[in-house]
Amino acid sequence: MSERGIQVGVIGAGAMGRGIAQVAASAGHSVVLADANAGMVEQARTAIQAALRRDVEKKRRTPAEADVLLARIVDAGPVDTGYQAFRGCGLVIEAVVERLDVKQALFSALENVVAPDAVLATNTSSLSVAAIAGACTNPGRVVGIHFFNPAPVMPLVEIVPAIVTDPSVAERTASLISGWGKTTVRATDTPGFIVNRVARPFYGESLRQLEEGIADVATIDWAMRELGGFRMGPFELMDFIGNDVNYAVTRSVFESMFNDPRYTPALTQQRLVESGLYGRKRERGYYDYRQGSQAPEPTKDETLGRAVLDRTLAMLINEAVDAVHRRVASPADIELAMTRGVNYPRGLLAWGDEIGPATVLGRLEALQDEYGEDRYRPSPLLRRRVRDRRPLLS
Ligand SMILES: NC(=O)c1ccc[n+]([C@@H]2O[C@H](COP(=O)([O-])OP(=O)(O)OC[C@H]3O[C@@H](n4cnc5c(N)ncnc54)[C@H](O)[C@@H]3O)[C@@H](O)[C@H]2O)c1
């Protein structure tokens, strides 16, 4: 798969699949795209065409380049008759519905069609790559390639080998995807990989502070944005992502972590989802997006804002340190993932060093003392770093 000229298969032409197809075609590959729903591939091609038109308008590519790129993406035809259209692919990436049984059935059918050295990749956000690979006779060639939405825009890709993945498959995959102009990081096959795990407190701790009445939605968003330098506040970001999607990720990480209280979902978020208040796509979430509605004003109290920021930041830094401790990824990859995958203003480990590891530890110990909850337990590695007077980013 080192050769750049391989044909790439993409199965699932929804939000992610169409973006991945566009990225692969932009890198010069011919792409076979399939979807179980008739008409989805055509819809995807129309959406890609519109994106390319915008590129042309912005002079990022010429009209001729856009035509060539679009012509590289071909419709595989109906998948219910099998996956024969993928037999020439050196890499097939699935981006179908997030269901283990569907992904397992797809991979076990696909592996009989493709060449023995073809790589089978999953774009799953929350399932175990091992569980998907486990359905295959040759699980060594199965790997996670986790793109972010929208795939053509977001630079980060998490490469996730399962314990059964052949190490050379993970290496070849990472080098191929880097060649597509993406920043790749390596994550272990653990719930949420890097980004969806380390980012949990950004939402969870903000929700806790909201539920306790420490500050309202607008004030928490203001504090994280204006004082913390985050591009969006947690509530506006949840409304943007979709509260249904964000809640599903939180639940999945919590349950896959055997109900570790650090990841406990918030009832407030559950109620929003139950009420259909998904955020922007439903015009209501934490904020009201309907015409004529007034955005609430934050209380621009700097002392309150700092307290909100410090608490959430201590939890985020602890989560990043614990990800190092549990070998989810290297410290450098965790920094890259959070700055490039979710646009954090700084890497969390470097940020913790700037604040001072002892200060961060002190904040967590104070929270744990006050609440008596395991949720606030400091990572053993944070304690060790403070004891040894070593930086978090080392
Ligand atoms: N949306 C995101 O932000 C995001 C980010 C990273 C990863 N992911 C992951 O990517 C995958 C796809 O997510 P999405 O947001 O694009 O979903 P989506 O619902 O937009 O698209 C999924 C597509 O898969 C098709 N499909 C379902 N079963 C199929 C099958 N057996 N064969 C072929 N096609 C089938 C559906 O018709 C649909 O068009 C999921 O595993 C998801 O967890 C999503």
GROMACS .gro file of C-alpha atoms and ligand atoms in nm:
model
  438
    1MET     CA    1   0.000   0.000   0.000
    2SER     CA    2   0.305   0.225  -0.008
    3GLU     CA    3   0.227   0.298  -0.371
    4ARG     CA    4   0.032   0.621  -0.410
    5GLY     CA    5  -0.157   0.485  -0.710
    6ILE     CA    6  -0.380   0.236  -0.534
    7GLN     CA    7  -0.754   0.240  -0.579
    8VAL     CA    8  -0.939   0.338  -0.261
    9GLY     CA    9  -1.283   0.206  -0.168
   10VAL     CA   10  -1.518   0.401   0.058
   11ILE     CA   11  -1.833   0.232   0.188
   12GLY     CA   12  -2.099   0.462   0.330
   13ALA     CA   13  -2.160   0.788   0.142
   14GLY     CA   14  -2.299   0.991   0.434
   15ALA     CA   15  -2.135   1.289   0.604
   16MET     CA   16  -1.804   1.113   0.661
   17GLY     CA   17  -1.782   0.880   0.361
   18ARG     CA   18  -1.830   1.156   0.107
   19GLY     CA   19  -1.565   1.369   0.278
   20ILE     CA   20  -1.318   1.081   0.288
   21ALA     CA   21  -1.387   1.006  -0.080
   22GLN     CA   22  -1.312   1.369  -0.163
   23VAL     CA   23  -0.987   1.362   0.037
   24ALA     CA   24  -0.870   1.039  -0.132
   25ALA     CA   25  -0.960   1.170  -0.479
   26SER     CA   26  -0.780   1.499  -0.404
   27ALA     CA   27  -0.471   1.293  -0.326
   28GLY     CA   28  -0.493   1.144  -0.677
   29HIS     CA   29  -0.656   0.807  -0.603
   30SER     CA   30  -0.936   0.661  -0.804
   31VAL     CA   31  -1.218   0.603  -0.557
   32VAL     CA   32  -1.500   0.351  -0.554
   33LEU     CA   33  -1.787   0.479  -0.342
   34ALA     CA   34  -2.085   0.275  -0.222
   35ASP     CA   35  -2.388   0.312   0.000
   36ALA     CA   36  -2.670   0.079   0.098
   37ASN     CA   37  -2.925   0.352   0.025
   38ALA     CA   38  -2.998   0.400  -0.342
   39GLY     CA   39  -2.925   0.756  -0.446
   40MET     CA   40  -2.680   0.833  -0.162
   41VAL     CA   41  -2.372   0.808  -0.385
   42GLU     CA   42  -2.526   1.047  -0.635
   43GLN     CA   43  -2.613   1.286  -0.351
   44ALA     CA   44  -2.256   1.258  -0.228
   45ARG     CA   45  -2.116   1.336  -0.573
   46THR     CA   46  -2.343   1.642  -0.595
   47ALA     CA   47  -2.222   1.760  -0.253
   48ILE     CA   48  -1.858   1.704  -0.349
   49GLN     CA   49  -1.917   1.892  -0.674
   50ALA     CA   50  -2.058   2.187  -0.478
   51ALA     CA   51  -1.754   2.182  -0.245
   52LEU     CA   52  -1.521   2.176  -0.546
   53ARG     CA   53  -1.709   2.466  -0.703
   54ARG     CA   54  -1.642   2.668  -0.388
   55ASP     CA   55  -1.274   2.570  -0.414
   56VAL     CA   56  -1.269   2.696  -0.772
   57GLU     CA   57  -1.437   3.024  -0.671
   58LYS     CA   58  -1.172   3.071  -0.405
   59LYS     CA   59  -0.903   2.989  -0.662
   60ARG     CA   60  -0.783   2.689  -0.464
   61ARG     CA   61  -0.807   2.476  -0.778
   62THR     CA   62  -0.886   2.523  -1.145
   63PRO     CA   63  -1.218   2.411  -1.300
   64ALA     CA   64  -1.026   2.145  -1.495
   65GLU     CA   65  -0.870   2.008  -1.175
   66ALA     CA   66  -1.213   1.994  -1.011
   67ASP     CA   67  -1.353   1.799  -1.310
   68VAL     CA   68  -1.065   1.550  -1.299
   69LEU     CA   69  -1.107   1.505  -0.925
   70LEU     CA   70  -1.480   1.440  -0.948
   71ALA     CA   71  -1.432   1.195  -1.235
   72ARG     CA   72  -1.206   0.988  -1.010
   73ILE     CA   73  -1.500   0.906  -0.780
   74VAL     CA   74  -1.710   0.625  -0.926
   75ASP     CA   75  -2.033   0.469  -0.804
   76ALA     CA   76  -1.988   0.107  -0.693
   77GLY     CA   77  -2.350   0.029  -0.767
   78PRO     CA   78  -2.580  -0.162  -0.531
   79VAL     CA   79  -2.397  -0.326  -0.239
   80ASP     CA   80  -2.667  -0.583  -0.172
   81THR     CA   81  -2.528  -0.783  -0.463
   82GLY     CA   82  -2.186  -0.802  -0.296
   83TYR     CA   83  -1.868  -0.600  -0.291
   84GLN     CA   84  -1.721  -0.704  -0.627
   85ALA     CA   85  -1.665  -0.339  -0.722
   86PHE     CA   86  -1.399  -0.323  -0.446
   87ARG     CA   87  -1.190  -0.618  -0.562
   88GLY     CA   88  -0.920  -0.394  -0.710
   89CYS     CA   89  -0.891  -0.168  -0.404
   90GLY     CA   90  -0.569  -0.160  -0.199
   91LEU     CA   91  -0.751   0.016   0.084
   92VAL     CA   92  -1.119   0.014   0.174
   93ILE     CA   93  -1.248   0.255   0.439
   94GLU     CA   94  -1.590   0.194   0.585
   95ALA     CA   95  -1.796   0.488   0.710
   96VAL     CA   96  -2.132   0.318   0.751
   97VAL     CA   97  -2.375   0.346   1.041
   98GLU     CA   98  -2.215   0.312   1.387
   99ARG     CA   99  -2.332  -0.044   1.457
  100LEU     CA  100  -2.096  -0.329   1.537
  101ASP     CA  101  -2.310  -0.598   1.372
  102VAL     CA  102  -2.332  -0.397   1.047
  103LYS     CA  103  -1.958  -0.326   1.037
  104GLN     CA  104  -1.869  -0.687   1.120
  105ALA     CA  105  -2.096  -0.825   0.847
  106LEU     CA  106  -1.952  -0.577   0.598
  107PHE     CA  107  -1.589  -0.666   0.675
  108SER     CA  108  -1.640  -1.039   0.673
  109ALA     CA  109  -1.806  -1.016   0.329
  110LEU     CA  110  -1.547  -0.771   0.198
  111GLU     CA  111  -1.242  -0.974   0.298
  112ASN     CA  112  -1.337  -1.253   0.058
  113VAL     CA  113  -1.343  -1.011  -0.234
  114VAL     CA  114  -1.033  -0.791  -0.198
  115ALA     CA  115  -0.671  -0.894  -0.258
  116PRO     CA  116  -0.490  -1.060   0.036
  117ASP     CA  117  -0.274  -0.753   0.099
  118ALA     CA  118  -0.558  -0.498   0.084
  119VAL     CA  119  -0.612  -0.301   0.403
  120LEU     CA  120  -0.958  -0.280   0.558
  121ALA     CA  121  -1.014   0.032   0.764
  122THR     CA  122  -1.293   0.152   0.987
  123ASN     CA  123  -1.381   0.514   1.056
  124THR     CA  124  -1.564   0.419   1.375
  125SER     CA  125  -1.572   0.684   1.650
  126SER     CA  126  -1.672   0.466   1.940
  127LEU     CA  127  -1.658   0.096   1.861
  128SER     CA  128  -1.363  -0.126   1.938
  129VAL     CA  129  -1.146  -0.183   1.632
  130ALA     CA  130  -1.063  -0.525   1.781
  131ALA     CA  131  -1.431  -0.619   1.783
  132ILE     CA  132  -1.462  -0.527   1.415
  133ALA     CA  133  -1.137  -0.705   1.324
  134GLY     CA  134  -1.251  -1.006   1.525
  135ALA     CA  135  -1.515  -1.081   1.262
  136CYS     CA  136  -1.243  -1.131   0.998
  137THR     CA  137  -1.042  -1.442   0.911
  138ASN     CA  138  -0.741  -1.215   0.858
  139PRO     CA  139  -0.776  -0.952   1.134
  140GLY     CA  140  -0.413  -0.838   1.093
  141ARG     CA  141  -0.506  -0.610   0.804
  142VAL     CA  142  -0.784  -0.428   0.987
  143VAL     CA  143  -0.707  -0.084   1.127
  144GLY     CA  144  -0.894   0.224   1.251
  145ILE     CA  145  -0.859   0.543   1.046
  146HIS     CA  146  -1.056   0.804   1.238
  147PHE     CA  147  -1.124   1.119   1.038
  148PHE     CA  148  -1.295   1.425   1.185
  149ASN     CA  149  -1.595   1.602   1.039
  150PRO     CA  150  -1.574   1.759   0.779
  151ALA     CA  151  -1.296   1.528   0.657
  152PRO     CA  152  -1.170   1.757   0.376
  153VAL     CA  153  -1.124   2.045   0.625
  154MET     CA  154  -1.014   1.884   0.951
  155PRO     CA  155  -0.641   1.811   0.941
  156LEU     CA  156  -0.628   1.541   1.210
  157VAL     CA  157  -0.661   1.167   1.156
  158GLU     CA  158  -0.623   0.916   1.440
  159ILE     CA  159  -0.465   0.588   1.329
  160VAL     CA  160  -0.590   0.313   1.557
  161PRO     CA  161  -0.437  -0.032   1.533
  162ALA     CA  162  -0.618  -0.306   1.722
  163ILE     CA  163  -0.405  -0.548   1.924
  164VAL     CA  164  -0.441  -0.795   1.637
  165THR     CA  165  -0.342  -0.544   1.366
  166ASP     CA  166  -0.016  -0.621   1.191
  167PRO     CA  167   0.222  -0.336   1.291
  168SER     CA  168   0.332  -0.291   0.931
  169VAL     CA  169  -0.033  -0.230   0.830
  170ALA     CA  170  -0.061   0.054   1.084
  171GLU     CA  171   0.267   0.204   0.963
  172ARG     CA  172   0.177   0.184   0.594
  173THR     CA  173  -0.164   0.331   0.666
  174ALA     CA  174  -0.022   0.621   0.867
  175SER     CA  175   0.228   0.702   0.595
  176LEU     CA  176  -0.037   0.686   0.321
  177ILE     CA  177  -0.275   0.916   0.512
  178SER     CA  178   0.010   1.158   0.595
  179GLY     CA  179   0.075   1.167   0.221
  180TRP     CA  180  -0.283   1.292   0.181
  181GLY     CA  181  -0.176   1.604   0.370
  182LYS     CA  182  -0.327   1.497   0.702
  183THR     CA  183  -0.168   1.513   1.047
  184THR     CA  184  -0.173   1.159   1.177
  185VAL     CA  185  -0.148   1.056   1.539
  186ARG     CA  186  -0.135   0.704   1.677
  187ALA     CA  187  -0.391   0.600   1.937
  188THR     CA  188  -0.452   0.273   2.114
  189ASP     CA  189  -0.780   0.095   2.061
  190THR     CA  190  -0.944   0.242   2.372
  191PRO     CA  191  -1.279   0.423   2.411
  192GLY     CA  192  -1.285   0.763   2.242
  193PHE     CA  193  -0.926   0.715   2.117
  194ILE     CA  194  -0.746   1.046   2.195
  195VAL     CA  195  -0.975   1.336   2.111
  196ASN     CA  196  -1.312   1.200   2.216
  197ARG     CA  197  -1.165   1.084   2.546
  198VAL     CA  198  -0.950   1.380   2.644
  199ALA     CA  199  -1.219   1.633   2.545
  200ARG     CA  200  -1.492   1.484   2.768
  201PRO     CA  201  -1.440   1.724   3.063
  202PHE     CA  202  -1.478   2.025   2.833
  203TYR     CA  203  -1.846   1.933   2.815
  204GLY     CA  204  -1.893   1.729   3.135
  205GLU     CA  205  -1.741   1.973   3.381
  206SER     CA  206  -1.921   2.266   3.219
  207LEU     CA  207  -2.249   2.078   3.254
  208ARG     CA  208  -2.175   2.004   3.620
  209GLN     CA  209  -2.109   2.372   3.688
  210LEU     CA  210  -2.429   2.465   3.507
  211GLU     CA  211  -2.631   2.209   3.706
  212GLU     CA  212  -2.490   2.342   4.032
  213GLY     CA  213  -2.588   2.695   3.935
  214ILE     CA  214  -2.229   2.816   3.954
  215ALA     CA  215  -2.275   3.001   3.625
  216ASP     CA  216  -2.521   3.005   3.336
  217VAL     CA  217  -2.467   2.878   2.983
  218ALA     CA  218  -2.368   3.215   2.834
  219THR     CA  219  -2.125   3.293   3.118
  220ILE     CA  220  -1.953   2.953   3.099
  221ASP     CA  221  -1.919   2.991   2.721
  222TRP     CA  222  -1.784   3.344   2.765
  223ALA     CA  223  -1.529   3.229   3.024
  224MET     CA  224  -1.397   2.940   2.815
  225ARG     CA  225  -1.381   3.156   2.501
  226GLU     CA  226  -1.264   3.492   2.628
  227LEU     CA  227  -1.053   3.388   2.926
  228GLY     CA  228  -0.949   3.042   2.808
  229GLY     CA  229  -0.896   3.119   2.439
  230PHE     CA  230  -1.110   2.827   2.317
  231ARG     CA  231  -1.261   2.895   1.977
  232MET     CA  232  -1.612   2.809   2.098
  233GLY     CA  233  -1.762   2.771   2.442
  234PRO     CA  234  -1.876   2.421   2.547
  235PHE     CA  235  -2.249   2.488   2.509
  236GLU     CA  236  -2.227   2.657   2.172
  237LEU     CA  237  -1.999   2.375   2.060
  238MET     CA  238  -2.243   2.106   2.182
  239ASP     CA  239  -2.525   2.286   1.998
  240PHE     CA  240  -2.305   2.293   1.688
  241ILE     CA  241  -2.204   1.926   1.707
  242GLY     CA  242  -2.559   1.822   1.798
  243ASN     CA  243  -2.656   1.734   2.152
  244ASP     CA  244  -2.777   1.393   2.034
  245VAL     CA  245  -2.433   1.316   1.886
  246ASN     CA  246  -2.237   1.459   2.181
  247TYR     CA  247  -2.455   1.270   2.431
  248ALA     CA  248  -2.412   0.944   2.237
  249VAL     CA  249  -2.032   0.984   2.244
  250THR     CA  250  -2.034   1.062   2.617
  251ARG     CA  251  -2.253   0.761   2.693
  252SER     CA  252  -2.044   0.535   2.478
  253VAL     CA  253  -1.716   0.642   2.643
  254PHE     CA  254  -1.875   0.609   2.991
  255GLU     CA  255  -2.015   0.263   2.925
  256SER     CA  256  -1.703   0.139   2.745
  257MET     CA  257  -1.496   0.256   3.044
  258PHE     CA  258  -1.703   0.027   3.267
  259ASN     CA  259  -1.893   0.326   3.411
  260ASP     CA  260  -1.589   0.518   3.534
  261PRO     CA  261  -1.748   0.816   3.719
  262ARG     CA  262  -1.508   1.055   3.548
  263TYR     CA  263  -1.714   1.017   3.232
  264THR     CA  264  -2.064   1.016   3.385
  265PRO     CA  265  -2.309   1.178   3.141
  266ALA     CA  266  -2.512   1.476   3.264
  267LEU     CA  267  -2.885   1.449   3.320
  268THR     CA  268  -2.925   1.799   3.176
  269GLN     CA  269  -2.785   1.680   2.846
  270GLN     CA  270  -3.000   1.367   2.852
  271ARG     CA  271  -3.314   1.576   2.906
  272LEU     CA  272  -3.223   1.807   2.618
  273VAL     CA  273  -3.186   1.508   2.388
  274GLU     CA  274  -3.511   1.354   2.513
  275SER     CA  275  -3.683   1.684   2.434
  276GLY     CA  276  -3.542   1.692   2.081
  277LEU     CA  277  -3.338   2.004   2.158
  278TYR     CA  278  -3.044   1.888   1.949
  279GLY     CA  279  -2.897   2.234   1.893
  280ARG     CA  280  -2.854   2.427   1.569
  281LYS     CA  281  -3.002   2.159   1.347
  282ARG     CA  282  -3.331   2.181   1.543
  283GLU     CA  283  -3.297   2.556   1.605
  284ARG     CA  284  -3.302   2.494   1.980
  285GLY     CA  285  -3.050   2.354   2.222
  286TYR     CA  286  -2.876   2.535   2.502
  287TYR     CA  287  -2.948   2.843   2.295
  288ASP     CA  288  -3.251   2.943   2.091
  289TYR     CA  289  -3.166   2.988   1.722
  290ARG     CA  290  -3.519   3.068   1.603
  291GLN     CA  291  -3.570   3.395   1.424
  292GLY     CA  292  -3.623   3.687   1.655
  293SER     CA  293  -3.481   3.518   1.964
  294GLN     CA  294  -3.234   3.711   2.178
  295ALA     CA  295  -2.898   3.560   2.274
  296PRO     CA  296  -2.856   3.565   2.654
  297GLU     CA  297  -2.591   3.800   2.790
  298PRO     CA  298  -2.307   3.652   2.995
  299THR     CA  299  -2.221   3.784   3.339
  300LYS     CA  300  -1.878   3.914   3.259
  301ASP     CA  301  -1.749   3.864   3.611
  302GLU     CA  302  -1.382   3.786   3.575
  303THR     CA  303  -1.344   3.616   3.914
  304LEU     CA  304  -1.634   3.384   3.839
  305GLY     CA  305  -1.510   3.326   3.485
  306ARG     CA  306  -1.161   3.235   3.608
  307ALA     CA  307  -1.304   2.988   3.860
  308VAL     CA  308  -1.511   2.821   3.586
  309LEU     CA  309  -1.213   2.805   3.351
  310ASP     CA  310  -0.970   2.678   3.619
  311ARG     CA  311  -1.200   2.395   3.722
  312THR     CA  312  -1.266   2.269   3.367
  313LEU     CA  313  -0.905   2.316   3.266
  314ALA     CA  314  -0.777   2.117   3.567
  315MET     CA  315  -1.007   1.831   3.461
  316LEU     CA  316  -0.893   1.853   3.098
  317ILE     CA  317  -0.524   1.855   3.192
  318ASN     CA  318  -0.581   1.561   3.427
  319GLU     CA  319  -0.750   1.370   3.146
  320ALA     CA  320  -0.459   1.439   2.909
  321VAL     CA  321  -0.205   1.333   3.173
  322ASP     CA  322  -0.404   1.018   3.243
  323ALA     CA  323  -0.412   0.939   2.871
  324VAL     CA  324  -0.030   0.950   2.880
  325HIS     CA  325  -0.035   0.738   3.197
  326ARG     CA  326  -0.259   0.475   3.036
  327ARG     CA  327  -0.054   0.484   2.714
  328VAL     CA  328  -0.343   0.592   2.494
  329ALA     CA  329  -0.088   0.788   2.289
  330SER     CA  330   0.247   0.964   2.319
  331PRO     CA  331   0.252   1.306   2.489
  332ALA     CA  332   0.342   1.469   2.156
  333ASP     CA  333   0.049   1.301   1.977
  334ILE     CA  334  -0.193   1.403   2.254
  335GLU     CA  335  -0.083   1.766   2.214
  336LEU     CA  336  -0.118   1.745   1.836
  337ALA     CA  337  -0.457   1.574   1.856
  338MET     CA  338  -0.613   1.839   2.079
  339THR     CA  339  -0.471   2.138   1.895
  340ARG     CA  340  -0.531   2.009   1.542
  341GLY     CA  341  -0.836   1.787   1.598
  342VAL     CA  342  -1.047   2.020   1.812
  343ASN     CA  343  -0.854   2.347   1.778
  344TYR     CA  344  -0.759   2.386   2.145
  345PRO     CA  345  -0.558   2.704   2.186
  346ARG     CA  346  -0.271   2.513   2.347
  347GLY     CA  347  -0.169   2.155   2.408
  348LEU     CA  348  -0.309   2.051   2.747
  349LEU     CA  349   0.020   1.911   2.880
  350ALA     CA  350   0.210   2.229   2.792
  351TRP     CA  351  -0.076   2.432   2.941
  352GLY     CA  352  -0.052   2.229   3.261
  353ASP     CA  353   0.322   2.299   3.275
  354GLU     CA  354   0.255   2.668   3.236
  355ILE     CA  355  -0.001   2.671   3.518
  356GLY     CA  356   0.224   2.443   3.721
  357PRO     CA  357   0.155   2.071   3.776
  358ALA     CA  358   0.136   2.129   4.156
  359THR     CA  359  -0.132   2.396   4.108
  360VAL     CA  360  -0.336   2.164   3.883
  361LEU     CA  361  -0.299   1.883   4.137
  362GLY     CA  362  -0.405   2.118   4.416
  363ARG     CA  363  -0.722   2.214   4.227
  364LEU     CA  364  -0.818   1.852   4.172
  365GLU     CA  365  -0.749   1.757   4.534
  366ALA     CA  366  -0.965   2.046   4.653
  367LEU     CA  367  -1.251   1.930   4.427
  368GLN     CA  368  -1.212   1.571   4.541
  369ASP     CA  369  -1.211   1.680   4.907
  370GLU     CA  370  -1.519   1.893   4.862
  371TYR     CA  371  -1.726   1.648   4.657
  372GLY     CA  372  -1.587   1.319   4.781
  373GLU     CA  373  -1.627   1.190   4.426
  374ASP     CA  374  -1.392   0.962   4.240
  375ARG     CA  375  -1.469   1.177   3.935
  376TYR     CA  376  -1.207   1.426   4.058
  377ARG     CA  377  -0.929   1.177   4.134
  378PRO     CA  378  -0.594   1.303   4.011
  379SER     CA  379  -0.409   1.081   3.769
  380PRO     CA  380  -0.127   0.888   3.940
  381LEU     CA  381   0.105   1.031   3.675
  382LEU     CA  382   0.015   1.386   3.778
  383ARG     CA  383   0.108   1.304   4.138
  384ARG     CA  384   0.430   1.141   4.021
  385ARG     CA  385   0.527   1.438   3.806
  386VAL     CA  386   0.469   1.677   4.096
  387ARG     CA  387   0.664   1.455   4.336
  388ASP     CA  388   0.956   1.420   4.091
  389ARG     CA  389   0.936   1.788   3.988
  390ARG     CA  390   0.917   1.689   3.625
  391PRO     CA  391   0.715   1.862   3.354
  392LEU     CA  392   0.397   1.702   3.218
  393LEU     CA  393   0.518   1.735   2.861
  394SER     CA  394   0.833   1.522   2.868
  395LIG     N1  395  -2.028   1.243   1.186
  395LIG     C1  396  -1.916   1.257   1.253
  395LIG     O1  397  -1.887   1.364   1.309
  395LIG     C2  398  -1.818   1.143   1.257
  395LIG     C3  399  -1.683   1.172   1.285
  395LIG     C4  400  -1.591   1.067   1.284
  395LIG     C5  401  -1.634   0.937   1.261
  395LIG     N2  402  -1.767   0.911   1.239
  395LIG     C6  403  -1.806   0.771   1.213
  395LIG     O2  404  -1.820   0.755   1.073
  395LIG     C7  405  -1.922   0.658   1.044
  395LIG     C8  406  -2.029   0.720   0.955
  395LIG     O3  407  -2.082   0.835   1.020
  395LIG     P1  408  -2.163   0.946   0.939
  395LIG     O4  409  -2.177   1.061   1.030
  395LIG     O5  410  -2.104   0.964   0.804
  395LIG     O6  411  -2.305   0.874   0.925
  395LIG     P2  412  -2.419   0.900   0.817
  395LIG     O7  413  -2.544   0.851   0.879
  395LIG     O8  414  -2.412   1.040   0.764
  395LIG     O9  415  -2.379   0.801   0.696
  395LIG     C9  416  -2.379   0.662   0.707
  395LIG    C10  417  -2.412   0.605   0.569
  395LIG    O10  418  -2.389   0.465   0.572
  395LIG    C11  419  -2.489   0.403   0.491
  395LIG     N3  420  -2.496   0.262   0.530
  395LIG    C12  421  -2.550   0.208   0.641
  395LIG     N4  422  -2.529   0.074   0.641
  395LIG    C13  423  -2.460   0.044   0.529
  395LIG    C14  424  -2.406  -0.075   0.473
  395LIG     N5  425  -2.420  -0.195   0.533
  395LIG     N6  426  -2.339  -0.068   0.356
  395LIG    C15  427  -2.324   0.050   0.292
  395LIG     N7  428  -2.373   0.166   0.341
  395LIG    C16  429  -2.439   0.164   0.457
  395LIG    C17  430  -2.614   0.484   0.519
  395LIG    O11  431  -2.708   0.470   0.414
  395LIG    C18  432  -2.558   0.626   0.528
  395LIG    O12  433  -2.561   0.693   0.404
  395LIG    C19  434  -1.972   0.610   1.180
  395LIG    O13  435  -1.900   0.495   1.215
  395LIG    C20  436  -1.937   0.726   1.273
  395LIG    O14  437  -1.920   0.686   1.405
  395LIG    C21  438  -1.859   1.012   1.236
   0.00000   0.00000   0.00000
